[in-house]
Amino acid sequence: MNTTKIIEALLYCVPAIITGCTAYYFFKTHTDNEESRRRYLLFKDTNKDTLPLKLQAYERMSLFLERTNPIKLVLRVAPQNDNKELYENLLIQTIDQEFEHNLTQQIYISDEAWQVIIRTKNSIIANIRIATQQVGSAKELREKILSDIAANESELPSNLALLFIKNEVKNMIG
């Protein structure tokens, strides 16, 4: 008899357990969906505010790449005398000043884009240093930089970095 009462009590409890589990499942699904919806709305609002800042940062870094493009750099920054080391330092100082002026933009651009920009900056400086060792005067350095770039303009680090930034912005906008 005790066994039948236990079985009878279990038969009454099974529907209650099934109903409770079903209610828990639907409640959990509903709260998860609400959480996802809130996150999406928050992301959408945040993105609406930060997208212009991100685009502005990419614009500034594009301008940095254009201004430090060796062709434009040597045309904009003329040697003050015939000393190649002074001209080398002036070019590098100009690049560093441009970079420092845009340093805060790293907050708004991707880490990968920032690393591409740093590598580009360092590559341009290294190319200027190499060219300095191969010439005798500031005028020759200027001509050497221009002639080296004319031969490899499509592979210029600043052009490649600019292409990377354009693709990243295109992907960001959609």
Tab-separated table of N, CA and C in Angstrom:
chain	number	residue	atom	x	y	z
A	1	MET	N	0.773	-1.181	0.000
A	1	MET	CA	0.000	0.000	0.000
A	1	MET	C	0.828	1.264	0.000
A	2	ASN	N	1.858	1.257	0.765
A	2	ASN	CA	2.741	2.418	0.784
A	2	ASN	C	3.342	2.660	-0.601
A	3	THR	N	3.603	1.619	-1.290
A	3	THR	CA	4.178	1.750	-2.619
A	3	THR	C	3.173	2.391	-3.565
A	4	THR	N	1.962	2.035	-3.480
A	4	THR	CA	0.960	2.629	-4.356
A	4	THR	C	0.731	4.097	-4.034
A	5	LYS	N	0.808	4.455	-2.783
A	5	LYS	CA	0.653	5.860	-2.405
A	5	LYS	C	1.842	6.678	-2.918
A	6	ILE	N	3.006	6.080	-2.862
A	6	ILE	CA	4.207	6.786	-3.367
A	6	ILE	C	4.091	6.963	-4.879
A	7	ILE	N	3.661	5.927	-5.572
A	7	ILE	CA	3.499	6.020	-7.032
A	7	ILE	C	2.418	7.042	-7.360
A	8	GLU	N	1.355	7.051	-6.593
A	8	GLU	CA	0.273	8.003	-6.823
A	8	GLU	C	0.756	9.439	-6.593
A	9	ALA	N	1.550	9.662	-5.568
A	9	ALA	CA	2.097	10.996	-5.291
A	9	ALA	C	3.040	11.426	-6.407
A	10	LEU	N	3.837	10.504	-6.920
A	10	LEU	CA	4.736	10.812	-8.028
A	10	LEU	C	3.941	11.171	-9.284
A	11	LEU	N	2.852	10.475	-9.529
A	11	LEU	CA	2.043	10.775	-10.705
A	11	LEU	C	1.438	12.175	-10.618
A	12	TYR	N	1.156	12.626	-9.407
A	12	TYR	CA	0.657	13.989	-9.244
A	12	TYR	C	1.790	15.020	-9.412
A	13	CYS	N	2.984	14.644	-9.022
A	13	CYS	CA	4.122	15.577	-9.071
A	13	CYS	C	4.711	15.714	-10.473
A	14	VAL	N	4.670	14.659	-11.268
A	14	VAL	CA	5.288	14.684	-12.600
A	14	VAL	C	4.705	15.805	-13.460
A	15	PRO	N	3.375	15.965	-13.580
A	15	PRO	CA	2.862	17.080	-14.389
A	15	PRO	C	3.282	18.446	-13.840
A	16	ALA	N	3.353	18.566	-12.537
A	16	ALA	CA	3.771	19.839	-11.933
A	16	ALA	C	5.239	20.125	-12.274
A	17	ILE	N	6.069	19.095	-12.232
A	17	ILE	CA	7.498	19.269	-12.574
A	17	ILE	C	7.643	19.628	-14.048
A	18	ILE	N	6.904	18.935	-14.905
A	18	ILE	CA	6.975	19.234	-16.355
A	18	ILE	C	6.502	20.662	-16.614
A	19	THR	N	5.405	21.065	-15.973
A	19	THR	CA	4.894	22.426	-16.147
A	19	THR	C	5.905	23.453	-15.624
A	20	GLY	N	6.514	23.163	-14.492
A	20	GLY	CA	7.525	24.069	-13.928
A	20	GLY	C	8.742	24.195	-14.838
A	21	CYS	N	9.209	23.086	-15.385
A	21	CYS	CA	10.375	23.114	-16.295
A	21	CYS	C	10.046	23.878	-17.568
A	22	THR	N	8.852	23.652	-18.091
A	22	THR	CA	8.436	24.364	-19.300
A	22	THR	C	8.357	25.867	-19.035
A	23	ALA	N	7.770	26.245	-17.916
A	23	ALA	CA	7.676	27.670	-17.563
A	23	ALA	C	9.069	28.269	-17.384
A	24	TYR	N	9.973	27.556	-16.747
A	24	TYR	CA	11.342	28.038	-16.553
A	24	TYR	C	12.030	28.236	-17.909
A	25	TYR	N	11.867	27.266	-18.819
A	25	TYR	CA	12.483	27.356	-20.141
A	25	TYR	C	11.991	28.598	-20.887
A	26	PHE	N	10.663	28.794	-20.918
A	26	PHE	CA	10.128	29.956	-21.616
A	26	PHE	C	10.536	31.263	-20.942
A	27	PHE	N	10.561	31.306	-19.629
A	27	PHE	CA	10.984	32.503	-18.906
A	27	PHE	C	12.453	32.814	-19.191
A	28	LYS	N	13.294	31.789	-19.178
A	28	LYS	CA	14.733	31.962	-19.458
A	28	LYS	C	14.944	32.462	-20.886
A	29	THR	N	14.228	31.868	-21.845
A	29	THR	CA	14.337	32.295	-23.247
A	29	THR	C	13.907	33.752	-23.399
A	30	HIS	N	12.819	34.113	-22.740
A	30	HIS	CA	12.324	35.484	-22.821
A	30	HIS	C	13.336	36.478	-22.235
A	31	THR	N	13.885	36.169	-21.065
A	31	THR	CA	14.852	37.093	-20.457
A	31	THR	C	16.130	37.180	-21.290
A	32	ASP	N	16.561	36.082	-21.880
A	32	ASP	CA	17.746	36.122	-22.753
A	32	ASP	C	17.483	37.003	-23.975
A	33	ASN	N	16.296	36.863	-24.569
A	33	ASN	CA	15.957	37.693	-25.725
A	33	ASN	C	15.895	39.168	-25.343
A	34	GLU	N	15.334	39.462	-24.198
A	34	GLU	CA	15.262	40.855	-23.734
A	34	GLU	C	16.663	41.425	-23.496
A	35	GLU	N	17.525	40.610	-22.922
A	35	GLU	CA	18.911	41.051	-22.688
A	35	GLU	C	19.613	41.334	-24.018
A	36	SER	N	19.427	40.454	-24.988
A	36	SER	CA	20.028	40.656	-26.316
A	36	SER	C	19.478	41.917	-26.971
A	37	ARG	N	18.187	42.124	-26.841
A	37	ARG	CA	17.572	43.316	-27.424
A	37	ARG	C	18.121	44.588	-26.785
A	38	ARG	N	18.263	44.581	-25.456
A	38	ARG	CA	18.822	45.747	-24.762
A	38	ARG	C	20.263	46.002	-25.193
A	39	ARG	N	21.044	44.931	-25.302
A	39	ARG	CA	22.431	45.094	-25.756
A	39	ARG	C	22.489	45.676	-27.158
A	40	TYR	N	21.627	45.175	-28.039
A	40	TYR	CA	21.592	45.682	-29.406
A	40	TYR	C	21.230	47.163	-29.432
A	41	LEU	N	20.214	47.539	-28.676
A	41	LEU	CA	19.806	48.948	-28.643
A	41	LEU	C	20.914	49.828	-28.074
A	42	LEU	N	21.590	49.338	-27.047
A	42	LEU	CA	22.706	50.087	-26.478
A	42	LEU	C	23.842	50.212	-27.489
A	43	PHE	N	24.148	49.110	-28.178
A	43	PHE	CA	25.190	49.131	-29.210
A	43	PHE	C	24.814	50.098	-30.325
A	44	LYS	N	23.558	50.066	-30.734
A	44	LYS	CA	23.093	50.947	-31.805
A	44	LYS	C	23.229	52.412	-31.398
A	45	ASP	N	22.836	52.740	-30.176
A	45	ASP	CA	22.960	54.123	-29.696
A	45	ASP	C	24.419	54.536	-29.572
A	46	THR	N	25.229	53.650	-29.035
A	46	THR	CA	26.657	53.939	-28.890
A	46	THR	C	27.315	54.103	-30.253
A	47	ASN	N	26.979	53.217	-31.175
A	47	ASN	CA	27.566	53.267	-32.509
A	47	ASN	C	27.169	54.554	-33.233
A	48	LYS	N	25.930	55.009	-33.004
A	48	LYS	CA	25.464	56.251	-33.620
A	48	LYS	C	26.332	57.427	-33.161
A	49	ASP	N	26.773	57.378	-31.903
A	49	ASP	CA	27.598	58.453	-31.362
A	49	ASP	C	29.069	58.304	-31.722
A	50	THR	N	29.560	57.061	-31.769
A	50	THR	CA	30.993	56.857	-31.989
A	50	THR	C	31.387	56.738	-33.455
A	51	LEU	N	30.453	56.384	-34.334
A	51	LEU	CA	30.811	56.237	-35.749
A	51	LEU	C	31.416	57.513	-36.332
A	52	PRO	N	30.835	58.689	-36.088
A	52	PRO	CA	31.480	59.908	-36.609
A	52	PRO	C	32.901	60.113	-36.060
A	53	LEU	N	33.110	59.768	-34.788
A	53	LEU	CA	34.456	59.906	-34.218
A	53	LEU	C	35.430	58.931	-34.868
A	54	LYS	N	34.975	57.719	-35.111
A	54	LYS	CA	35.832	56.724	-35.767
A	54	LYS	C	36.169	57.164	-37.189
A	55	LEU	N	35.172	57.618	-37.907
A	55	LEU	CA	35.419	58.079	-39.279
A	55	LEU	C	36.380	59.261	-39.297
A	56	GLN	N	36.224	60.164	-38.342
A	56	GLN	CA	37.122	61.315	-38.259
A	56	GLN	C	38.551	60.849	-37.977
A	57	ALA	N	38.707	59.847	-37.127
A	57	ALA	CA	40.042	59.325	-36.824
A	57	ALA	C	40.663	58.706	-38.070
A	58	TYR	N	39.882	57.952	-38.828
A	58	TYR	CA	40.407	57.370	-40.057
A	58	TYR	C	40.758	58.459	-41.073
A	59	GLU	N	39.964	59.520	-41.106
A	59	GLU	CA	40.277	60.650	-41.993
A	59	GLU	C	41.606	61.287	-41.591
A	60	ARG	N	41.795	61.490	-40.299
A	60	ARG	CA	43.031	62.110	-39.821
A	60	ARG	C	44.237	61.232	-40.122
A	61	MET	N	44.073	59.923	-39.969
A	61	MET	CA	45.195	59.031	-40.240
A	61	MET	C	45.466	58.960	-41.741
A	62	SER	N	44.435	59.103	-42.562
A	62	SER	CA	44.638	59.181	-44.012
A	62	SER	C	45.425	60.439	-44.357
A	63	LEU	N	45.067	61.532	-43.703
A	63	LEU	CA	45.803	62.776	-43.912
A	63	LEU	C	47.255	62.628	-43.461
A	64	PHE	N	47.467	61.953	-42.332
A	64	PHE	CA	48.829	61.694	-41.855
A	64	PHE	C	49.621	60.920	-42.914
A	65	LEU	N	49.017	59.887	-43.468
A	65	LEU	CA	49.711	59.076	-44.485
A	65	LEU	C	50.002	59.900	-45.734
A	66	GLU	N	49.071	60.766	-46.104
A	66	GLU	CA	49.302	61.626	-47.263
A	66	GLU	C	50.423	62.628	-46.993
A	67	ARG	N	50.427	63.207	-45.808
A	67	ARG	CA	51.444	64.217	-45.483
A	67	ARG	C	52.835	63.611	-45.297
A	68	THR	N	52.894	62.345	-44.893
A	68	THR	CA	54.194	61.697	-44.706
A	68	THR	C	54.593	60.850	-45.911
A	69	ASN	N	53.770	60.868	-46.936
A	69	ASN	CA	54.150	60.221	-48.185
A	69	ASN	C	55.458	60.881	-48.632
A	70	PRO	N	56.520	60.096	-48.834
A	70	PRO	CA	57.834	60.706	-49.114
A	70	PRO	C	57.846	61.692	-50.275
A	71	ILE	N	57.065	61.443	-51.305
A	71	ILE	CA	57.028	62.391	-52.432
A	71	ILE	C	56.513	63.741	-51.958
A	72	LYS	N	55.389	63.720	-51.276
A	72	LYS	CA	54.790	64.975	-50.810
A	72	LYS	C	55.627	65.609	-49.707
A	73	LEU	N	56.258	64.755	-48.908
A	73	LEU	CA	57.082	65.252	-47.806
A	73	LEU	C	58.282	66.035	-48.322
A	74	VAL	N	59.028	65.464	-49.265
A	74	VAL	CA	60.228	66.161	-49.747
A	74	VAL	C	59.872	67.376	-50.599
A	75	LEU	N	58.695	67.361	-51.215
A	75	LEU	CA	58.284	68.549	-51.971
A	75	LEU	C	57.829	69.668	-51.028
A	76	ARG	N	57.260	69.287	-49.893
A	76	ARG	CA	56.783	70.269	-48.918
A	76	ARG	C	57.904	70.785	-48.018
A	77	VAL	N	58.830	69.892	-47.655
A	77	VAL	CA	59.904	70.250	-46.733
A	77	VAL	C	61.208	70.344	-47.531
A	78	ALA	N	61.616	71.549	-47.784
A	78	ALA	CA	62.838	71.773	-48.557
A	78	ALA	C	64.050	71.807	-47.628
A	79	PRO	N	65.207	71.385	-48.134
A	79	PRO	CA	66.408	71.456	-47.291
A	79	PRO	C	66.778	72.909	-47.007
A	80	GLN	N	67.259	73.161	-45.786
A	80	GLN	CA	67.628	74.517	-45.399
A	80	GLN	C	69.066	74.831	-45.785
A	81	ASN	N	69.863	73.789	-45.951
A	81	ASN	CA	71.236	73.953	-46.438
A	81	ASN	C	71.614	72.669	-47.163
A	82	ASP	N	72.877	72.461	-47.436
A	82	ASP	CA	73.297	71.294	-48.214
A	82	ASP	C	73.707	70.106	-47.339
A	83	ASN	N	73.548	70.211	-46.043
A	83	ASN	CA	73.930	69.135	-45.127
A	83	ASN	C	72.857	68.033	-45.151
A	84	LYS	N	73.248	66.853	-45.615
A	84	LYS	CA	72.283	65.752	-45.764
A	84	LYS	C	71.760	65.253	-44.419
A	85	GLU	N	72.601	65.260	-43.382
A	85	GLU	CA	72.161	64.798	-42.061
A	85	GLU	C	71.115	65.743	-41.467
A	86	LEU	N	71.321	67.042	-41.644
A	86	LEU	CA	70.337	68.005	-41.155
A	86	LEU	C	69.003	67.850	-41.888
A	87	TYR	N	69.086	67.610	-43.203
A	87	TYR	CA	67.863	67.420	-43.983
A	87	TYR	C	67.164	66.113	-43.581
A	88	GLU	N	67.942	65.071	-43.356
A	88	GLU	CA	67.391	63.799	-42.880
A	88	GLU	C	66.663	64.011	-41.555
A	89	ASN	N	67.315	64.697	-40.626
A	89	ASN	CA	66.703	64.974	-39.320
A	89	ASN	C	65.446	65.821	-39.457
A	90	LEU	N	65.460	66.777	-40.360
A	90	LEU	CA	64.288	67.623	-40.586
A	90	LEU	C	63.117	66.791	-41.113
A	91	LEU	N	63.379	65.914	-42.054
A	91	LEU	CA	62.318	65.054	-42.591
A	91	LEU	C	61.755	64.132	-41.507
A	92	ILE	N	62.649	63.509	-40.753
A	92	ILE	CA	62.214	62.591	-39.693
A	92	ILE	C	61.463	63.343	-38.595
A	93	GLN	N	61.952	64.527	-38.259
A	93	GLN	CA	61.278	65.348	-37.251
A	93	GLN	C	59.875	65.744	-37.722
A	94	THR	N	59.736	66.053	-38.991
A	94	THR	CA	58.426	66.399	-39.547
A	94	THR	C	57.474	65.210	-39.456
A	95	ILE	N	57.968	64.024	-39.790
A	95	ILE	CA	57.150	62.806	-39.695
A	95	ILE	C	56.746	62.563	-38.243
A	96	ASP	N	57.712	62.673	-37.329
A	96	ASP	CA	57.412	62.444	-35.908
A	96	ASP	C	56.406	63.457	-35.365
A	97	GLN	N	56.521	64.705	-35.781
A	97	GLN	CA	55.567	65.723	-35.328
A	97	GLN	C	54.161	65.426	-35.840
A	98	GLU	N	54.070	65.027	-37.114
A	98	GLU	CA	52.770	64.655	-37.681
A	98	GLU	C	52.178	63.476	-36.908
A	99	PHE	N	53.025	62.505	-36.589
A	99	PHE	CA	52.574	61.318	-35.879
A	99	PHE	C	52.091	61.681	-34.474
A	100	GLU	N	52.882	62.460	-33.760
A	100	GLU	CA	52.518	62.854	-32.398
A	100	GLU	C	51.238	63.686	-32.380
A	101	HIS	N	51.032	64.471	-33.429
A	101	HIS	CA	49.826	65.286	-33.530
A	101	HIS	C	48.579	64.404	-33.646
A	102	ASN	N	48.743	63.207	-34.204
A	102	ASN	CA	47.612	62.299	-34.425
A	102	ASN	C	47.618	61.093	-33.497
A	103	LEU	N	48.430	61.115	-32.479
A	103	LEU	CA	48.604	59.972	-31.581
A	103	LEU	C	47.300	59.534	-30.916
A	104	THR	N	46.453	60.463	-30.560
A	104	THR	CA	45.221	60.108	-29.854
A	104	THR	C	44.205	59.392	-30.747
A	105	GLN	N	44.409	59.417	-32.035
A	105	GLN	CA	43.459	58.776	-32.947
A	105	GLN	C	43.455	57.256	-32.799
A	106	GLN	N	44.491	56.713	-32.157
A	106	GLN	CA	44.564	55.258	-31.989
A	106	GLN	C	43.398	54.725	-31.157
A	107	ILE	N	42.775	55.583	-30.376
A	107	ILE	CA	41.631	55.165	-29.561
A	107	ILE	C	40.467	54.741	-30.447
A	108	TYR	N	40.308	55.394	-31.577
A	108	TYR	CA	39.128	55.199	-32.408
A	108	TYR	C	39.338	54.262	-33.591
A	109	ILE	N	40.581	53.888	-33.885
A	109	ILE	CA	40.802	52.986	-35.016
A	109	ILE	C	41.194	51.612	-34.496
A	110	SER	N	41.114	50.634	-35.361
A	110	SER	CA	41.404	49.260	-34.935
A	110	SER	C	42.897	49.108	-34.619
A	111	ASP	N	43.202	48.126	-33.791
A	111	ASP	CA	44.603	47.852	-33.444
A	111	ASP	C	45.403	47.485	-34.681
A	112	GLU	N	44.781	46.744	-35.570
A	112	GLU	CA	45.475	46.336	-36.795
A	112	GLU	C	45.818	47.553	-37.663
A	113	ALA	N	44.872	48.478	-37.790
A	113	ALA	CA	45.129	49.702	-38.569
A	113	ALA	C	46.229	50.529	-37.915
A	114	TRP	N	46.216	50.606	-36.597
A	114	TRP	CA	47.238	51.373	-35.887
A	114	TRP	C	48.616	50.759	-36.119
A	115	GLN	N	48.698	49.450	-36.077
A	115	GLN	CA	49.981	48.776	-36.308
A	115	GLN	C	50.463	49.001	-37.743
A	116	VAL	N	49.548	48.996	-38.693
A	116	VAL	CA	49.915	49.274	-40.093
A	116	VAL	C	50.481	50.683	-40.201
A	117	ILE	N	49.875	51.639	-39.523
A	117	ILE	CA	50.341	53.032	-39.577
A	117	ILE	C	51.716	53.162	-38.932
A	118	ILE	N	51.923	52.506	-37.804
A	118	ILE	CA	53.235	52.564	-37.144
A	118	ILE	C	54.308	51.933	-38.034
A	119	ARG	N	53.993	50.782	-38.626
A	119	ARG	CA	54.966	50.130	-39.522
A	119	ARG	C	55.267	51.015	-40.726
A	120	THR	N	54.256	51.682	-41.235
A	120	THR	CA	54.446	52.577	-42.379
A	120	THR	C	55.360	53.731	-42.003
A	121	LYS	N	55.085	54.342	-40.867
A	121	LYS	CA	55.922	55.460	-40.383
A	121	LYS	C	57.375	55.004	-40.235
A	122	ASN	N	57.574	53.866	-39.586
A	122	ASN	CA	58.932	53.366	-39.373
A	122	ASN	C	59.616	52.994	-40.686
A	123	SER	N	58.850	52.475	-41.621
A	123	SER	CA	59.407	52.120	-42.922
A	123	SER	C	59.852	53.364	-43.698
A	124	ILE	N	59.051	54.406	-43.654
A	124	ILE	CA	59.409	55.654	-44.344
A	124	ILE	C	60.686	56.233	-43.734
A	125	ILE	N	60.757	56.231	-42.412
A	125	ILE	CA	61.955	56.749	-41.739
A	125	ILE	C	63.176	55.904	-42.093
A	126	ALA	N	63.015	54.590	-42.110
A	126	ALA	CA	64.134	53.700	-42.465
A	126	ALA	C	64.588	53.947	-43.899
A	127	ASN	N	63.645	54.142	-44.800
A	127	ASN	CA	64.008	54.423	-46.201
A	127	ASN	C	64.753	55.751	-46.333
A	128	ILE	N	64.360	56.748	-45.554
A	128	ILE	CA	65.061	58.034	-45.574
A	128	ILE	C	66.487	57.849	-45.062
A	129	ARG	N	66.647	57.080	-43.996
A	129	ARG	CA	67.985	56.841	-43.437
A	129	ARG	C	68.872	56.083	-44.416
A	130	ILE	N	68.303	55.101	-45.099
A	130	ILE	CA	69.076	54.339	-46.091
A	130	ILE	C	69.494	55.253	-47.239
A	131	ALA	N	68.569	56.070	-47.709
A	131	ALA	CA	68.871	56.992	-48.803
A	131	ALA	C	69.942	57.993	-48.393
A	132	THR	N	69.947	58.425	-47.136
A	132	THR	CA	70.940	59.385	-46.648
A	132	THR	C	72.348	58.808	-46.748
A	133	GLN	N	72.478	57.532	-46.485
A	133	GLN	CA	73.796	56.896	-46.525
A	133	GLN	C	74.327	56.758	-47.956
A	134	GLN	N	73.469	56.885	-48.947
A	134	GLN	CA	73.863	56.660	-50.333
A	134	GLN	C	74.157	57.936	-51.107
A	135	VAL	N	74.025	59.096	-50.459
A	135	VAL	CA	74.209	60.364	-51.167
A	135	VAL	C	75.206	61.254	-50.424
A	136	GLY	N	75.548	62.383	-51.081
A	136	GLY	CA	76.531	63.276	-50.481
A	136	GLY	C	75.973	64.602	-49.999
A	137	SER	N	74.783	65.007	-50.484
A	137	SER	CA	74.245	66.313	-50.091
A	137	SER	C	72.724	66.220	-49.901
A	138	ALA	N	72.175	67.289	-49.339
A	138	ALA	CA	70.729	67.332	-49.096
A	138	ALA	C	69.957	67.324	-50.410
A	139	LYS	N	70.484	68.024	-51.402
A	139	LYS	CA	69.826	68.059	-52.716
A	139	LYS	C	69.810	66.663	-53.331
A	140	GLU	N	70.935	65.960	-53.215
A	140	GLU	CA	71.000	64.591	-53.739
A	140	GLU	C	70.068	63.655	-52.965
A	141	LEU	N	69.942	63.895	-51.670
A	141	LEU	CA	69.033	63.085	-50.856
A	141	LEU	C	67.592	63.269	-51.331
A	142	ARG	N	67.232	64.495	-51.558
A	142	ARG	CA	65.889	64.785	-52.052
A	142	ARG	C	65.638	64.096	-53.392
A	143	GLU	N	66.613	64.187	-54.290
A	143	GLU	CA	66.484	63.546	-55.602
A	143	GLU	C	66.466	62.021	-55.485
A	144	LYS	N	67.265	61.480	-54.576
A	144	LYS	CA	67.322	60.033	-54.363
A	144	LYS	C	65.979	59.512	-53.863
A	145	ILE	N	65.389	60.213	-52.907
A	145	ILE	CA	64.082	59.802	-52.376
A	145	ILE	C	63.036	59.822	-53.492
A	146	LEU	N	63.018	60.886	-54.270
A	146	LEU	CA	62.050	60.991	-55.364
A	146	LEU	C	62.270	59.914	-56.425
A	147	SER	N	63.511	59.647	-56.774
A	147	SER	CA	63.777	58.629	-57.805
A	147	SER	C	63.472	57.217	-57.302
A	148	ASP	N	63.780	56.939	-56.034
A	148	ASP	CA	63.463	55.618	-55.468
A	148	ASP	C	61.959	55.384	-55.442
A	149	ILE	N	61.226	56.418	-55.117
A	149	ILE	CA	59.775	56.292	-55.033
A	149	ILE	C	59.160	56.184	-56.418
A	150	ALA	N	59.680	56.923	-57.358
A	150	ALA	CA	59.147	56.861	-58.720
A	150	ALA	C	59.262	55.445	-59.279
A	151	ALA	N	60.299	54.733	-58.871
A	151	ALA	CA	60.494	53.367	-59.354
A	151	ALA	C	59.528	52.383	-58.704
A	152	ASN	N	59.112	52.653	-57.475
A	152	ASN	CA	58.261	51.707	-56.732
A	152	ASN	C	57.029	52.377	-56.139
A	153	GLU	N	56.404	53.286	-56.844
A	153	GLU	CA	55.300	54.055	-56.250
A	153	GLU	C	54.114	53.181	-55.845
A	154	SER	N	53.846	52.121	-56.599
A	154	SER	CA	52.698	51.268	-56.255
A	154	SER	C	52.935	50.484	-54.969
A	155	GLU	N	54.200	50.271	-54.609
A	155	GLU	CA	54.528	49.532	-53.393
A	155	GLU	C	54.949	50.452	-52.247
A	156	LEU	N	54.680	51.717	-52.376
A	156	LEU	CA	55.022	52.693	-51.350
A	156	LEU	C	54.256	52.377	-50.069
A	157	PRO	N	54.946	52.302	-48.914
A	157	PRO	CA	54.267	51.940	-47.663
A	157	PRO	C	53.058	52.816	-47.345
A	158	SER	N	53.159	54.110	-47.597
A	158	SER	CA	52.032	54.987	-47.280
A	158	SER	C	50.839	54.706	-48.198
A	159	ASN	N	51.085	54.349	-49.449
A	159	ASN	CA	49.980	54.005	-50.354
A	159	ASN	C	49.311	52.698	-49.933
A	160	LEU	N	50.121	51.725	-49.520
A	160	LEU	CA	49.568	50.442	-49.066
A	160	LEU	C	48.763	50.624	-47.780
A	161	ALA	N	49.276	51.447	-46.871
A	161	ALA	CA	48.553	51.705	-45.617
A	161	ALA	C	47.256	52.458	-45.891
A	162	LEU	N	47.291	53.385	-46.815
A	162	LEU	CA	46.085	54.135	-47.171
A	162	LEU	C	45.033	53.201	-47.775
A	163	LEU	N	45.465	52.268	-48.583
A	163	LEU	CA	44.551	51.270	-49.144
A	163	LEU	C	43.943	50.411	-48.030
A	164	PHE	N	44.758	50.044	-47.048
A	164	PHE	CA	44.268	49.273	-45.908
A	164	PHE	C	43.195	50.049	-45.154
A	165	ILE	N	43.454	51.330	-44.909
A	165	ILE	CA	42.496	52.171	-44.178
A	165	ILE	C	41.200	52.321	-44.969
A	166	LYS	N	41.301	52.520	-46.270
A	166	LYS	CA	40.094	52.647	-47.097
A	166	LYS	C	39.253	51.380	-47.017
A	167	ASN	N	39.898	50.226	-47.090
A	167	ASN	CA	39.162	48.964	-46.994
A	167	ASN	C	38.517	48.785	-45.629
A	168	GLU	N	39.222	49.186	-44.597
A	168	GLU	CA	38.673	49.056	-43.242
A	168	GLU	C	37.458	49.960	-43.046
A	169	VAL	N	37.521	51.170	-43.565
A	169	VAL	CA	36.382	52.093	-43.467
A	169	VAL	C	35.209	51.558	-44.295
A	170	LYS	N	35.503	51.022	-45.465
A	170	LYS	CA	34.457	50.445	-46.297
A	170	LYS	C	33.748	49.313	-45.559
A	171	ASN	N	34.508	48.471	-44.887
A	171	ASN	CA	33.916	47.368	-44.121
A	171	ASN	C	33.154	47.874	-42.901
A	172	MET	N	33.627	48.943	-42.306
A	172	MET	CA	32.984	49.489	-41.115
A	172	MET	C	31.629	50.118	-41.473
A	173	ILE	N	31.579	50.800	-42.582
A	173	ILE	CA	30.350	51.466	-42.986
A	173	ILE	C	29.320	50.454	-43.489
A	174	GLY	N	29.833	49.426	-44.120
A	174	GLY	CA	28.905	48.378	-44.547
A	174	GLY	C	28.897	48.260	-45.970
